[in-house]
Amino acid sequence: LLVLPNNSGCDNLNIDNTFFFTCVDVVKCLGSQRGELMRIIATALFISTGLMSSAHGQTQAQKDDAKWILERITGVKWAADSALAQEALALAIQNNRAGIAALATKQAQFLNVTVKNFGLKMSTREETIRIPLNDFTASIMGVTRDESDARELLYGNFFYAGNANVMADTNAFAKDLLKSNRHYEQLDNRRNDMGAMLVRINSQRIIADEQDNNFTLMPSPDPAGVLSSRAWIEAHAVAGTNRRPVEYTFRQFMCLPIEKWADAAASDVRIGRDIDRFPGGDHTKFQTTCKACHNVMDGFRGAWSRWNFENDAPLQSRVRRGNSNGAGIMNKMNRNNNIYAGGYVTTDDSWINNAERGVNLTTMGFRGLDGRTPASTGEGINSFGRLIANSQRFSTCMAKRVFEAVCRKELAEKDLSVYQAMGNQFEASSYNLKKLFETAALNPRCK
C-alpha cells in the first residue's frame, strides 16, 4: 500500500489498488468502505499467515533432513537442540546437504560406531558386530579416517594400532597383537576415540621364533592388508584346507556368496585330491554340484598354500615352517589325497583365475592386478588381493555394504544399478571410503 496525503478523501482512496494509507484516511473511510477495508486486512493476514506456515514447514523439513543425515552417518541419536544439530540445520537452510554429510563424518561417532560396526561384520565368519575390536577392523577404520586408497585394504603392507610405539617391545607386540587380540580389546574396553588413537604402522610382522616367551619377528613375506590380518587368518585359515579364505574374500569384498560365482563349465584341473569325483558312486553329482564351486575356489586357493593359524598366531612358511612340507606348502593343502589320486597336488602358492568366463566375466569385472593389464595368474595372497581390489565388482560391493550400513536397508537385485553408480563415484574419488559413506547418506534411495 502507498501512503496518501493526510488530506485525501475517500473518493481518492482506492483500496483495491496497492496503497498505504494513514490512520486519518482510515477514519474518514470507515463509514463508506469499512467492509472493503476489512476484506483487504483479512486477505493480508491470510497471506502472511500462509507464508509463515510455509516457511515453518520448510524449516521443519530441513531440520528433520539434517538430523536424519547426522544420525545415519554417525550411528547415534542427536537432540534437535544440540549444537551439532543446529550447525547442520544452518547448512540445510543453505541447501548444503553435502556439507551436512561432511560435518557428520568429522564426528568421533562416525568411526567409533558406524565404521567400526561396518568392519566388524566383515572380519569374522559369523558376520556379527557383537565382538571386540580387532586388527582387521582397526585397519578399515584407519583407512577411512585417513581417506587413503581403500584398495590397499586387500594388498597393503601396513596395519593400524593404538599407538606408534607398539612395536618397541618385541615380546609385548607378539603377545598382544600376534598371539592374541589383547591390544585391540583394551582399546575397545577403554572406549577410546579411535579417530584420535589409531596410528598407521607400515610393515606387517610374522613370528619367526618363540623360545621361553621371547620372540623373534620378521617382516611378512606376503603382506595383503586385512587378508593377512590376525583376525582374518584366525577366522578363515585355521585348520581346514584354505578354501574358506577364498570363499569369504568373494563374500565380503565382492558381495558374492559361493552359489553366485560357481561355474560347472570352468576348468577342473586345479581341484584337489580330497574331492571325490564319484560321491556316492555318482559322477553326475560331482559334475552338477561339487565341480561348479571347486572349479573357481580351488583355482584360487593356492594363494593361501603357505599360510596357517598355529599356536594362536598367523604363520607363513617362508618365515616359519610350522605344519608344512619341505617346500613350505602347508600339509593341509594336500590332505586326504587318497580320495581321488588324479586330483591336483599343490606344490607352490600360485593361483589361476577360473572366474573369467560366462556370467562371471561380466559380474566380476576383473581388470588385472593393476587395474589396467589383464592377468589370469599370480602368486600369493598379495597378488590375489590386487586382482580383487582392482575389479569393478569390488567397487560395487563396497558401495553396497556402505549403503546398507548407513541406510540400514538392502536394495532389491533389480536396483543393482544404484550400487554401480555409487561404485563409479567411489572410484572417481580415488577409492575414498569416507566419501562413500557421505555419498550413501545423500542418495535419494537411502531414505
Short mmCIF file of C-alpha atoms in Angstrom, two decimals:
data_model
loop_
_atom_site.label_atom_id
_atom_site.label_comp_id
_atom_site.label_asym_id
_atom_site.label_seq_id
_atom_site.Cartn_x
_atom_site.Cartn_y
_atom_site.Cartn_z
CA LEU A 1 0.00 0.00 0.00
CA LEU A 2 1.20 3.51 -0.82
CA VAL A 3 0.86 6.37 1.66
CA LEU A 4 -1.63 9.01 0.56
CA PRO A 5 -1.57 12.59 1.84
CA ASN A 6 -3.46 13.11 5.10
CA ASN A 7 -5.98 15.35 3.33
CA SER A 8 -7.01 12.63 0.90
CA GLY A 9 -10.68 11.97 0.76
CA CYS A 10 -12.49 8.68 0.37
CA ASP A 11 -13.01 9.27 -3.31
CA ASN A 12 -9.27 9.29 -3.85
CA LEU A 13 -8.65 6.23 -1.69
CA ASN A 14 -8.68 3.20 -3.98
CA ILE A 15 -8.48 0.34 -1.57
CA ASP A 16 -8.47 -2.23 -4.36
CA ASN A 17 -5.11 -0.91 -5.55
CA THR A 18 -1.83 -1.37 -3.74
CA PHE A 19 -1.90 1.63 -1.37
CA PHE A 20 -0.68 2.53 2.07
CA PHE A 21 -2.99 4.88 3.93
CA THR A 22 -2.83 6.78 7.18
CA CYS A 23 -4.97 6.50 10.24
CA VAL A 24 -6.82 9.70 9.26
CA ASP A 25 -7.76 8.21 5.91
CA VAL A 26 -8.99 5.06 7.56
CA VAL A 27 -11.16 7.01 9.97
CA LYS A 28 -12.62 9.06 7.11
CA CYS A 29 -13.49 5.96 5.14
CA LEU A 30 -14.68 3.62 7.84
CA GLY A 31 -18.21 4.53 7.13
CA SER A 32 -18.30 4.18 3.37
CA GLN A 33 -15.75 1.47 2.73
CA ARG A 34 -15.49 -0.34 6.01
CA GLY A 35 -16.39 -3.76 4.57
CA GLU A 36 -13.89 -3.48 1.76
CA LEU A 37 -11.18 -2.42 4.16
CA MET A 38 -11.84 -5.42 6.37
CA ARG A 39 -11.60 -7.67 3.31
CA ILE A 40 -8.16 -6.25 2.45
CA ILE A 41 -6.92 -6.65 6.01
CA ALA A 42 -8.24 -10.21 6.24
CA THR A 43 -6.64 -11.13 2.93
CA ALA A 44 -3.29 -9.67 4.02
CA LEU A 45 -3.45 -11.61 7.28
CA PHE A 46 -4.30 -14.84 5.46
CA ILE A 47 -1.41 -14.45 3.01
CA SER A 48 1.14 -13.55 5.69
CA THR A 49 0.00 -16.42 7.91
CA GLY A 50 0.29 -18.83 4.98
CA LEU A 51 3.79 -17.62 4.20
CA MET A 52 4.87 -18.08 7.82
CA SER A 53 3.30 -21.54 7.90
CA SER A 54 5.06 -22.48 4.67
CA ALA A 55 8.36 -21.15 5.96
CA HIS A 56 7.88 -23.04 9.23
CA GLY A 57 7.11 -26.25 7.32
CA GLN A 58 10.15 -25.81 5.13
CA THR A 59 12.38 -25.21 8.16
CA GLN A 60 10.99 -28.29 9.92
CA ALA A 61 11.59 -30.45 6.86
CA GLN A 62 15.14 -29.16 6.59
CA LYS A 63 15.66 -29.73 10.31
CA ASP A 64 14.42 -33.30 10.02
CA ASP A 65 16.60 -33.98 6.98
CA ALA A 66 19.71 -32.54 8.64
CA LYS A 67 19.15 -34.61 11.77
CA TRP A 68 18.49 -37.71 9.68
CA ILE A 69 21.79 -37.36 7.77
CA LEU A 70 23.68 -36.82 11.04
CA GLU A 71 22.18 -39.87 12.69
CA ARG A 72 22.59 -42.19 9.73
CA ILE A 73 26.29 -41.38 9.31
CA THR A 74 27.24 -41.24 12.98
CA GLY A 75 25.05 -44.14 14.05
CA VAL A 76 23.73 -42.35 17.16
CA LYS A 77 20.80 -40.08 18.06
CA TRP A 78 21.24 -36.31 18.37
CA ALA A 79 18.99 -33.91 20.29
CA ALA A 80 17.28 -31.45 17.97
CA ASP A 81 18.57 -28.54 20.03
CA SER A 82 22.17 -29.78 20.21
CA ALA A 83 24.90 -27.51 18.85
CA LEU A 84 25.71 -30.05 16.14
CA ALA A 85 22.08 -30.35 15.02
CA GLN A 86 21.83 -26.56 14.87
CA GLU A 87 25.02 -26.37 12.82
CA ALA A 88 23.60 -28.97 10.46
CA LEU A 89 20.33 -27.02 10.21
CA ALA A 90 22.20 -23.89 9.20
CA LEU A 91 23.74 -25.90 6.34
CA ALA A 92 20.33 -27.34 5.45
CA ILE A 93 18.82 -23.85 5.14
CA GLN A 94 21.58 -23.15 2.61
CA ASN A 95 20.55 -26.37 0.79
CA ASN A 96 24.02 -27.76 1.54
CA ARG A 97 23.24 -31.41 2.25
CA ALA A 98 26.76 -32.42 1.20
CA GLY A 99 28.06 -30.08 3.89
CA ILE A 100 25.90 -31.86 6.48
CA ALA A 101 27.30 -35.24 5.43
CA ALA A 102 30.86 -33.91 5.63
CA LEU A 103 30.09 -32.48 9.08
CA ALA A 104 28.79 -35.89 10.20
CA THR A 105 31.92 -37.79 9.11
CA LYS A 106 34.02 -35.40 11.24
CA GLN A 107 32.30 -36.61 14.40
CA ALA A 108 34.02 -39.23 16.56
CA GLN A 109 30.92 -41.45 16.45
CA PHE A 110 31.30 -41.92 12.70
CA LEU A 111 34.43 -44.03 13.20
CA ASN A 112 33.64 -45.36 16.67
CA VAL A 113 30.18 -46.63 15.78
CA THR A 114 29.35 -46.74 12.06
CA VAL A 115 32.72 -47.65 10.54
CA LYS A 116 33.60 -49.94 13.44
CA ASN A 117 30.42 -51.98 13.00
CA PHE A 118 30.94 -51.94 9.24
CA GLY A 119 34.38 -53.53 9.71
CA LEU A 120 33.46 -55.96 12.49
CA LYS A 121 30.73 -57.54 10.42
CA MET A 122 33.21 -58.34 7.65
CA SER A 123 36.01 -59.58 9.89
CA THR A 124 34.77 -62.97 11.06
CA ARG A 125 32.94 -65.99 9.77
CA GLU A 126 29.91 -65.26 11.96
CA GLU A 127 29.46 -61.80 10.43
CA THR A 128 28.49 -60.29 13.76
CA ILE A 129 29.19 -56.93 15.37
CA ARG A 130 28.98 -58.42 18.86
CA ILE A 131 32.74 -58.95 19.14
CA PRO A 132 35.63 -56.78 20.36
CA LEU A 133 37.65 -54.54 18.10
CA ASN A 134 40.32 -56.42 16.10
CA ASP A 135 43.20 -55.62 13.74
CA PHE A 136 41.05 -56.16 10.62
CA THR A 137 38.51 -53.58 11.77
CA ALA A 138 41.14 -51.14 13.05
CA SER A 139 42.68 -51.06 9.58
CA ILE A 140 39.33 -50.31 7.94
CA MET A 141 38.74 -47.52 10.46
CA GLY A 142 42.20 -46.08 9.86
CA VAL A 143 41.97 -46.16 6.08
CA THR A 144 38.56 -44.49 6.26
CA ARG A 145 39.78 -41.77 8.59
CA ASP A 146 42.91 -41.10 6.53
CA GLU A 147 40.93 -41.09 3.27
CA SER A 148 43.58 -43.31 1.67
CA ASP A 149 43.03 -45.71 -1.23
CA ALA A 150 40.67 -48.43 0.07
CA ARG A 151 42.07 -50.95 -2.40
CA GLU A 152 45.15 -51.14 -0.18
CA LEU A 153 43.00 -52.95 2.37
CA LEU A 154 43.49 -56.06 0.23
CA TYR A 155 47.19 -55.80 -0.53
CA GLY A 156 48.87 -53.06 1.53
CA ASN A 157 51.83 -53.71 3.82
CA PHE A 158 50.50 -51.95 6.93
CA PHE A 159 48.26 -52.25 9.96
CA TYR A 160 46.73 -49.84 12.48
CA ALA A 161 47.41 -49.93 16.21
CA GLY A 162 46.60 -47.79 19.23
CA ASN A 163 49.97 -46.04 19.41
CA ALA A 164 53.13 -45.51 17.39
CA ASN A 165 55.38 -47.30 19.92
CA VAL A 166 53.52 -50.57 19.82
CA MET A 167 56.49 -52.35 18.21
CA ALA A 168 59.10 -51.01 20.63
CA ASP A 169 58.79 -54.08 22.85
CA THR A 170 59.02 -57.15 20.60
CA ASN A 171 57.70 -59.58 23.20
CA ALA A 172 54.74 -57.38 24.15
CA PHE A 173 53.92 -56.85 20.48
CA ALA A 174 54.00 -60.60 19.80
CA LYS A 175 51.86 -61.42 22.84
CA ASP A 176 49.29 -58.63 22.48
CA LEU A 177 48.90 -58.30 18.70
CA LEU A 178 50.10 -61.54 17.07
CA LYS A 179 49.27 -64.25 19.60
CA SER A 180 46.17 -62.57 20.99
CA ASN A 181 43.73 -59.74 20.37
CA ARG A 182 44.55 -58.14 23.73
CA HIS A 183 45.81 -54.81 22.36
CA TYR A 184 42.59 -54.09 20.47
CA GLU A 185 40.34 -55.37 23.23
CA GLN A 186 41.99 -52.97 25.67
CA LEU A 187 41.43 -50.07 23.26
CA ASP A 188 37.81 -51.13 22.97
CA ASN A 189 37.23 -51.51 26.72
CA ARG A 190 38.56 -48.02 27.41
CA ARG A 191 36.08 -46.59 24.93
CA ASN A 192 38.80 -44.56 23.28
CA ASP A 193 38.20 -42.22 20.39
CA MET A 194 39.64 -44.39 17.66
CA GLY A 195 39.99 -41.47 15.29
CA ALA A 196 42.41 -39.86 17.71
CA MET A 197 44.18 -43.06 18.80
CA LEU A 198 44.81 -45.18 15.72
CA VAL A 199 48.20 -44.92 14.05
CA ARG A 200 49.21 -46.45 10.73
CA ILE A 201 52.28 -48.67 11.05
CA ASN A 202 53.99 -49.85 7.88
CA SER A 203 55.37 -53.38 7.53
CA GLN A 204 53.33 -56.29 8.85
CA ARG A 205 55.17 -58.75 11.10
CA ILE A 206 55.22 -62.54 11.49
CA ILE A 207 56.61 -64.58 14.41
CA ALA A 208 59.80 -66.31 13.26
CA ASP A 209 60.78 -67.94 16.55
CA GLU A 210 59.49 -68.35 20.09
CA GLN A 211 61.67 -69.51 22.95
CA ASP A 212 60.60 -69.24 26.59
CA ASN A 213 58.27 -66.34 25.84
CA ASN A 214 60.96 -64.50 23.93
CA PHE A 215 60.02 -63.81 20.35
CA THR A 216 61.83 -63.13 17.11
CA LEU A 217 59.80 -61.28 14.50
CA MET A 218 60.31 -60.84 10.77
CA PRO A 219 58.56 -58.76 8.10
CA SER A 220 55.75 -60.64 6.42
CA PRO A 221 56.88 -62.04 3.04
CA ASP A 222 53.34 -61.85 1.67
CA PRO A 223 51.54 -58.84 3.21
CA ALA A 224 47.99 -58.34 1.99
CA GLY A 225 46.27 -55.74 4.15
CA VAL A 226 43.36 -57.19 6.09
CA LEU A 227 43.64 -60.51 4.21
CA SER A 228 46.81 -61.21 6.20
CA SER A 229 45.48 -59.74 9.47
CA ARG A 230 45.33 -61.91 12.57
CA ALA A 231 41.52 -61.71 12.70
CA TRP A 232 41.13 -62.88 9.09
CA ILE A 233 43.71 -65.68 9.30
CA GLU A 234 42.20 -66.93 12.54
CA ALA A 235 38.69 -66.88 11.09
CA HIS A 236 39.40 -68.48 7.73
CA ALA A 237 42.86 -70.08 7.51
CA VAL A 238 42.72 -72.13 10.68
CA ALA A 239 42.62 -75.90 10.08
CA GLY A 240 40.51 -76.78 7.01
CA THR A 241 42.05 -76.76 3.54
CA ASN A 242 42.36 -72.98 2.95
CA ARG A 243 39.34 -72.83 0.69
CA ARG A 244 37.43 -70.65 3.13
CA PRO A 245 39.74 -67.61 2.73
CA VAL A 246 38.84 -67.62 -0.97
CA GLU A 247 35.12 -68.09 -0.34
CA TYR A 248 34.97 -65.26 2.20
CA THR A 249 37.08 -62.86 0.16
CA PHE A 250 34.45 -63.16 -2.56
CA ARG A 251 31.68 -62.93 0.02
CA GLN A 252 32.96 -59.88 1.88
CA PHE A 253 34.72 -57.88 -0.84
CA MET A 254 32.75 -58.88 -3.93
CA CYS A 255 29.37 -59.38 -2.19
CA LEU A 256 29.07 -62.75 -3.91
CA PRO A 257 28.14 -65.89 -1.97
CA ILE A 258 29.61 -69.05 -3.41
CA GLU A 259 26.50 -70.04 -5.36
CA LYS A 260 26.69 -66.76 -7.30
CA TRP A 261 30.10 -67.48 -8.83
CA ALA A 262 30.04 -71.26 -9.15
CA ASP A 263 30.74 -72.38 -12.73
CA ALA A 264 30.41 -76.03 -13.74
CA ALA A 265 31.86 -75.38 -17.19
CA ALA A 266 35.17 -73.92 -15.98
CA SER A 267 38.36 -75.98 -15.83
CA ASP A 268 38.57 -78.56 -13.03
CA VAL A 269 42.33 -79.10 -13.36
CA ARG A 270 43.06 -77.42 -10.02
CA ILE A 271 40.53 -79.36 -7.92
CA GLY A 272 42.40 -81.17 -5.16
CA ARG A 273 42.75 -84.86 -4.44
CA ASP A 274 40.47 -84.59 -1.41
CA ILE A 275 37.37 -84.02 -3.53
CA ASP A 276 35.55 -87.20 -4.54
CA ARG A 277 34.76 -87.32 -8.26
CA PHE A 278 32.20 -90.08 -7.63
CA PRO A 279 30.32 -89.02 -4.48
CA GLY A 280 28.02 -91.84 -3.51
CA GLY A 281 29.23 -93.62 -6.64
CA ASP A 282 27.64 -90.98 -8.89
CA HIS A 283 29.95 -88.96 -11.14
CA THR A 284 26.98 -86.87 -12.32
CA LYS A 285 26.60 -85.42 -8.83
CA PHE A 286 30.19 -84.20 -8.94
CA GLN A 287 29.69 -82.68 -12.38
CA THR A 288 26.49 -80.85 -11.48
CA THR A 289 27.15 -79.73 -7.89
CA CYS A 290 30.65 -80.16 -6.42
CA LYS A 291 32.60 -79.22 -9.54
CA ALA A 292 30.89 -75.85 -10.03
CA CYS A 293 32.11 -74.45 -6.72
CA HIS A 294 35.52 -76.10 -6.65
CA ASN A 295 36.49 -75.04 -10.17
CA VAL A 296 36.80 -71.42 -9.08
CA MET A 297 37.62 -71.90 -5.39
CA ASP A 298 40.42 -74.43 -5.89
CA GLY A 299 41.86 -72.35 -8.69
CA PHE A 300 42.49 -69.51 -6.22
CA ARG A 301 43.27 -71.38 -3.01
CA GLY A 302 46.91 -71.91 -3.95
CA ALA A 303 47.42 -68.27 -2.95
CA TRP A 304 46.99 -69.37 0.67
CA SER A 305 49.14 -72.52 0.50
CA ARG A 306 51.89 -71.08 2.75
CA TRP A 307 49.51 -69.73 5.40
CA ASN A 308 48.09 -71.25 8.55
CA PHE A 309 46.91 -70.25 12.01
CA GLU A 310 49.06 -72.15 14.52
CA ASN A 311 49.75 -71.61 18.22
CA ASP A 312 47.32 -68.67 18.30
CA ALA A 313 49.15 -66.70 15.62
CA PRO A 314 49.29 -66.34 11.82
CA LEU A 315 52.05 -68.43 10.32
CA GLN A 316 53.74 -68.03 6.94
CA SER A 317 56.04 -70.87 5.91
CA ARG A 318 58.69 -68.61 4.36
CA VAL A 319 59.25 -67.26 7.87
CA ARG A 320 58.42 -70.31 9.96
CA ARG A 321 57.79 -73.78 8.59
CA GLY A 322 55.12 -74.90 11.00
CA ASN A 323 52.97 -77.77 9.77
CA SER A 324 54.28 -77.71 6.20
CA ASN A 325 56.28 -79.96 3.89
CA GLY A 326 59.83 -79.48 2.67
CA ALA A 327 58.70 -76.98 0.06
CA GLY A 328 56.89 -74.89 2.67
CA ILE A 329 53.41 -75.89 1.48
CA MET A 330 51.02 -76.40 4.37
CA ASN A 331 50.25 -80.09 4.73
CA LYS A 332 46.53 -79.37 4.91
CA MET A 333 46.62 -78.29 1.25
CA ASN A 334 47.16 -81.92 0.18
CA ARG A 335 45.43 -83.83 2.97
CA ASN A 336 43.08 -86.76 2.20
CA ASN A 337 44.99 -87.27 -1.05
CA ASN A 338 43.78 -90.83 -1.41
CA ILE A 339 40.18 -89.87 -2.18
CA TYR A 340 40.93 -89.14 -5.82
CA ALA A 341 44.52 -89.83 -6.85
CA GLY A 342 44.15 -87.95 -10.12
CA GLY A 343 43.41 -84.65 -8.41
CA TYR A 344 45.65 -81.59 -8.25
CA VAL A 345 48.66 -81.54 -5.92
CA THR A 346 49.55 -78.13 -4.55
CA THR A 347 53.31 -77.54 -4.88
CA ASP A 348 53.57 -73.74 -4.66
CA ASP A 349 51.49 -70.64 -3.89
CA SER A 350 50.41 -69.93 -7.45
CA TRP A 351 46.77 -69.37 -8.39
CA ILE A 352 44.77 -69.25 -11.59
CA ASN A 353 41.58 -67.34 -12.25
CA ASN A 354 38.78 -69.67 -13.38
CA ALA A 355 36.14 -66.94 -12.96
CA GLU A 356 36.86 -65.20 -16.25
CA ARG A 357 34.24 -66.80 -18.42
CA GLY A 358 30.47 -66.77 -18.90
CA VAL A 359 28.40 -64.72 -16.49
CA ASN A 360 31.38 -64.30 -14.16
CA LEU A 361 33.23 -62.30 -16.80
CA THR A 362 30.60 -59.55 -16.57
CA THR A 363 29.80 -59.97 -12.88
CA MET A 364 33.38 -59.72 -11.65
CA GLY A 365 34.71 -57.07 -14.00
CA PHE A 366 38.32 -58.12 -13.46
CA ARG A 367 40.90 -55.56 -14.58
CA GLY A 368 44.13 -57.32 -13.76
CA LEU A 369 46.45 -56.76 -10.82
CA ASP A 370 46.94 -53.06 -11.51
CA GLY A 371 43.52 -52.10 -12.85
CA ARG A 372 44.78 -51.96 -16.42
CA THR A 373 46.75 -55.03 -17.52
CA PRO A 374 44.83 -58.34 -17.81
CA ALA A 375 46.11 -61.07 -15.51
CA SER A 376 44.84 -64.62 -15.07
CA THR A 377 47.54 -65.96 -12.75
CA GLY A 378 49.55 -64.86 -9.76
CA GLU A 379 51.40 -65.99 -6.64
CA GLY A 380 50.46 -65.48 -3.02
CA ILE A 381 47.63 -63.55 -1.40
CA ASN A 382 49.10 -60.14 -2.17
CA SER A 383 48.57 -60.63 -5.90
CA PHE A 384 45.20 -62.30 -5.25
CA GLY A 385 44.16 -59.26 -3.20
CA ARG A 386 45.25 -56.93 -6.03
CA LEU A 387 43.11 -58.86 -8.50
CA ILE A 388 40.04 -58.49 -6.27
CA ALA A 389 40.68 -54.85 -5.27
CA ASN A 390 41.06 -53.68 -8.87
CA SER A 391 37.90 -55.37 -10.08
CA GLN A 392 34.74 -53.43 -10.87
CA ARG A 393 32.82 -55.71 -8.53
CA PHE A 394 34.92 -54.63 -5.54
CA SER A 395 33.78 -51.02 -6.01
CA THR A 396 30.14 -52.06 -6.39
CA CYS A 397 30.35 -54.29 -3.34
CA MET A 398 31.87 -51.59 -1.14
CA ALA A 399 29.08 -49.27 -2.28
CA LYS A 400 26.50 -51.90 -1.38
CA ARG A 401 27.99 -52.55 2.06
CA VAL A 402 28.31 -48.86 2.89
CA PHE A 403 24.76 -48.19 1.67
CA GLU A 404 23.41 -50.91 3.95
CA ALA A 405 25.49 -49.67 6.89
CA VAL A 406 24.24 -46.09 6.53
CA CYS A 407 20.72 -46.58 5.19
CA ARG A 408 20.02 -49.75 7.17
CA LYS A 409 18.29 -51.48 4.32
CA GLU A 410 19.19 -53.52 1.27
CA LEU A 411 18.01 -52.72 -2.23
CA ALA A 412 16.49 -55.40 -4.45
CA GLU A 413 18.65 -57.12 -7.05
CA LYS A 414 16.92 -55.13 -9.79
CA ASP A 415 18.31 -51.94 -8.21
CA LEU A 416 21.93 -53.03 -8.55
CA SER A 417 22.48 -50.00 -10.80
CA VAL A 418 22.27 -47.77 -7.68
CA TYR A 419 25.28 -49.57 -6.22
CA GLN A 420 27.08 -49.48 -9.54
CA ALA A 421 26.63 -45.71 -9.80
CA MET A 422 27.90 -45.28 -6.26
CA GLY A 423 30.80 -47.60 -7.07
CA ASN A 424 31.74 -45.40 -10.01
CA GLN A 425 31.75 -42.37 -7.70
CA PHE A 426 33.88 -44.36 -5.26
CA GLU A 427 36.47 -44.98 -7.96
CA ALA A 428 36.33 -41.36 -9.11
CA SER A 429 37.15 -40.28 -5.53
CA SER A 430 40.32 -42.43 -5.60
CA TYR A 431 38.59 -45.15 -3.56
CA ASN A 432 37.84 -42.84 -0.62
CA LEU A 433 35.68 -44.78 1.86
CA LYS A 434 34.85 -41.69 3.90
CA LYS A 435 33.40 -40.01 0.81
CA LEU A 436 31.50 -43.21 0.01
CA PHE A 437 29.72 -43.04 3.39
CA GLU A 438 28.73 -39.44 2.63
CA THR A 439 27.55 -40.41 -0.86
CA ALA A 440 25.34 -43.16 0.57
CA ALA A 441 23.59 -40.83 3.02
CA LEU A 442 22.84 -38.33 0.24
CA ASN A 443 21.50 -40.90 -2.20
CA PRO A 444 17.73 -40.43 -2.77
CA ARG A 445 17.19 -44.18 -2.34
CA CYS A 446 18.72 -44.10 1.13
CA LYS A 447 15.60 -42.52 2.63
#
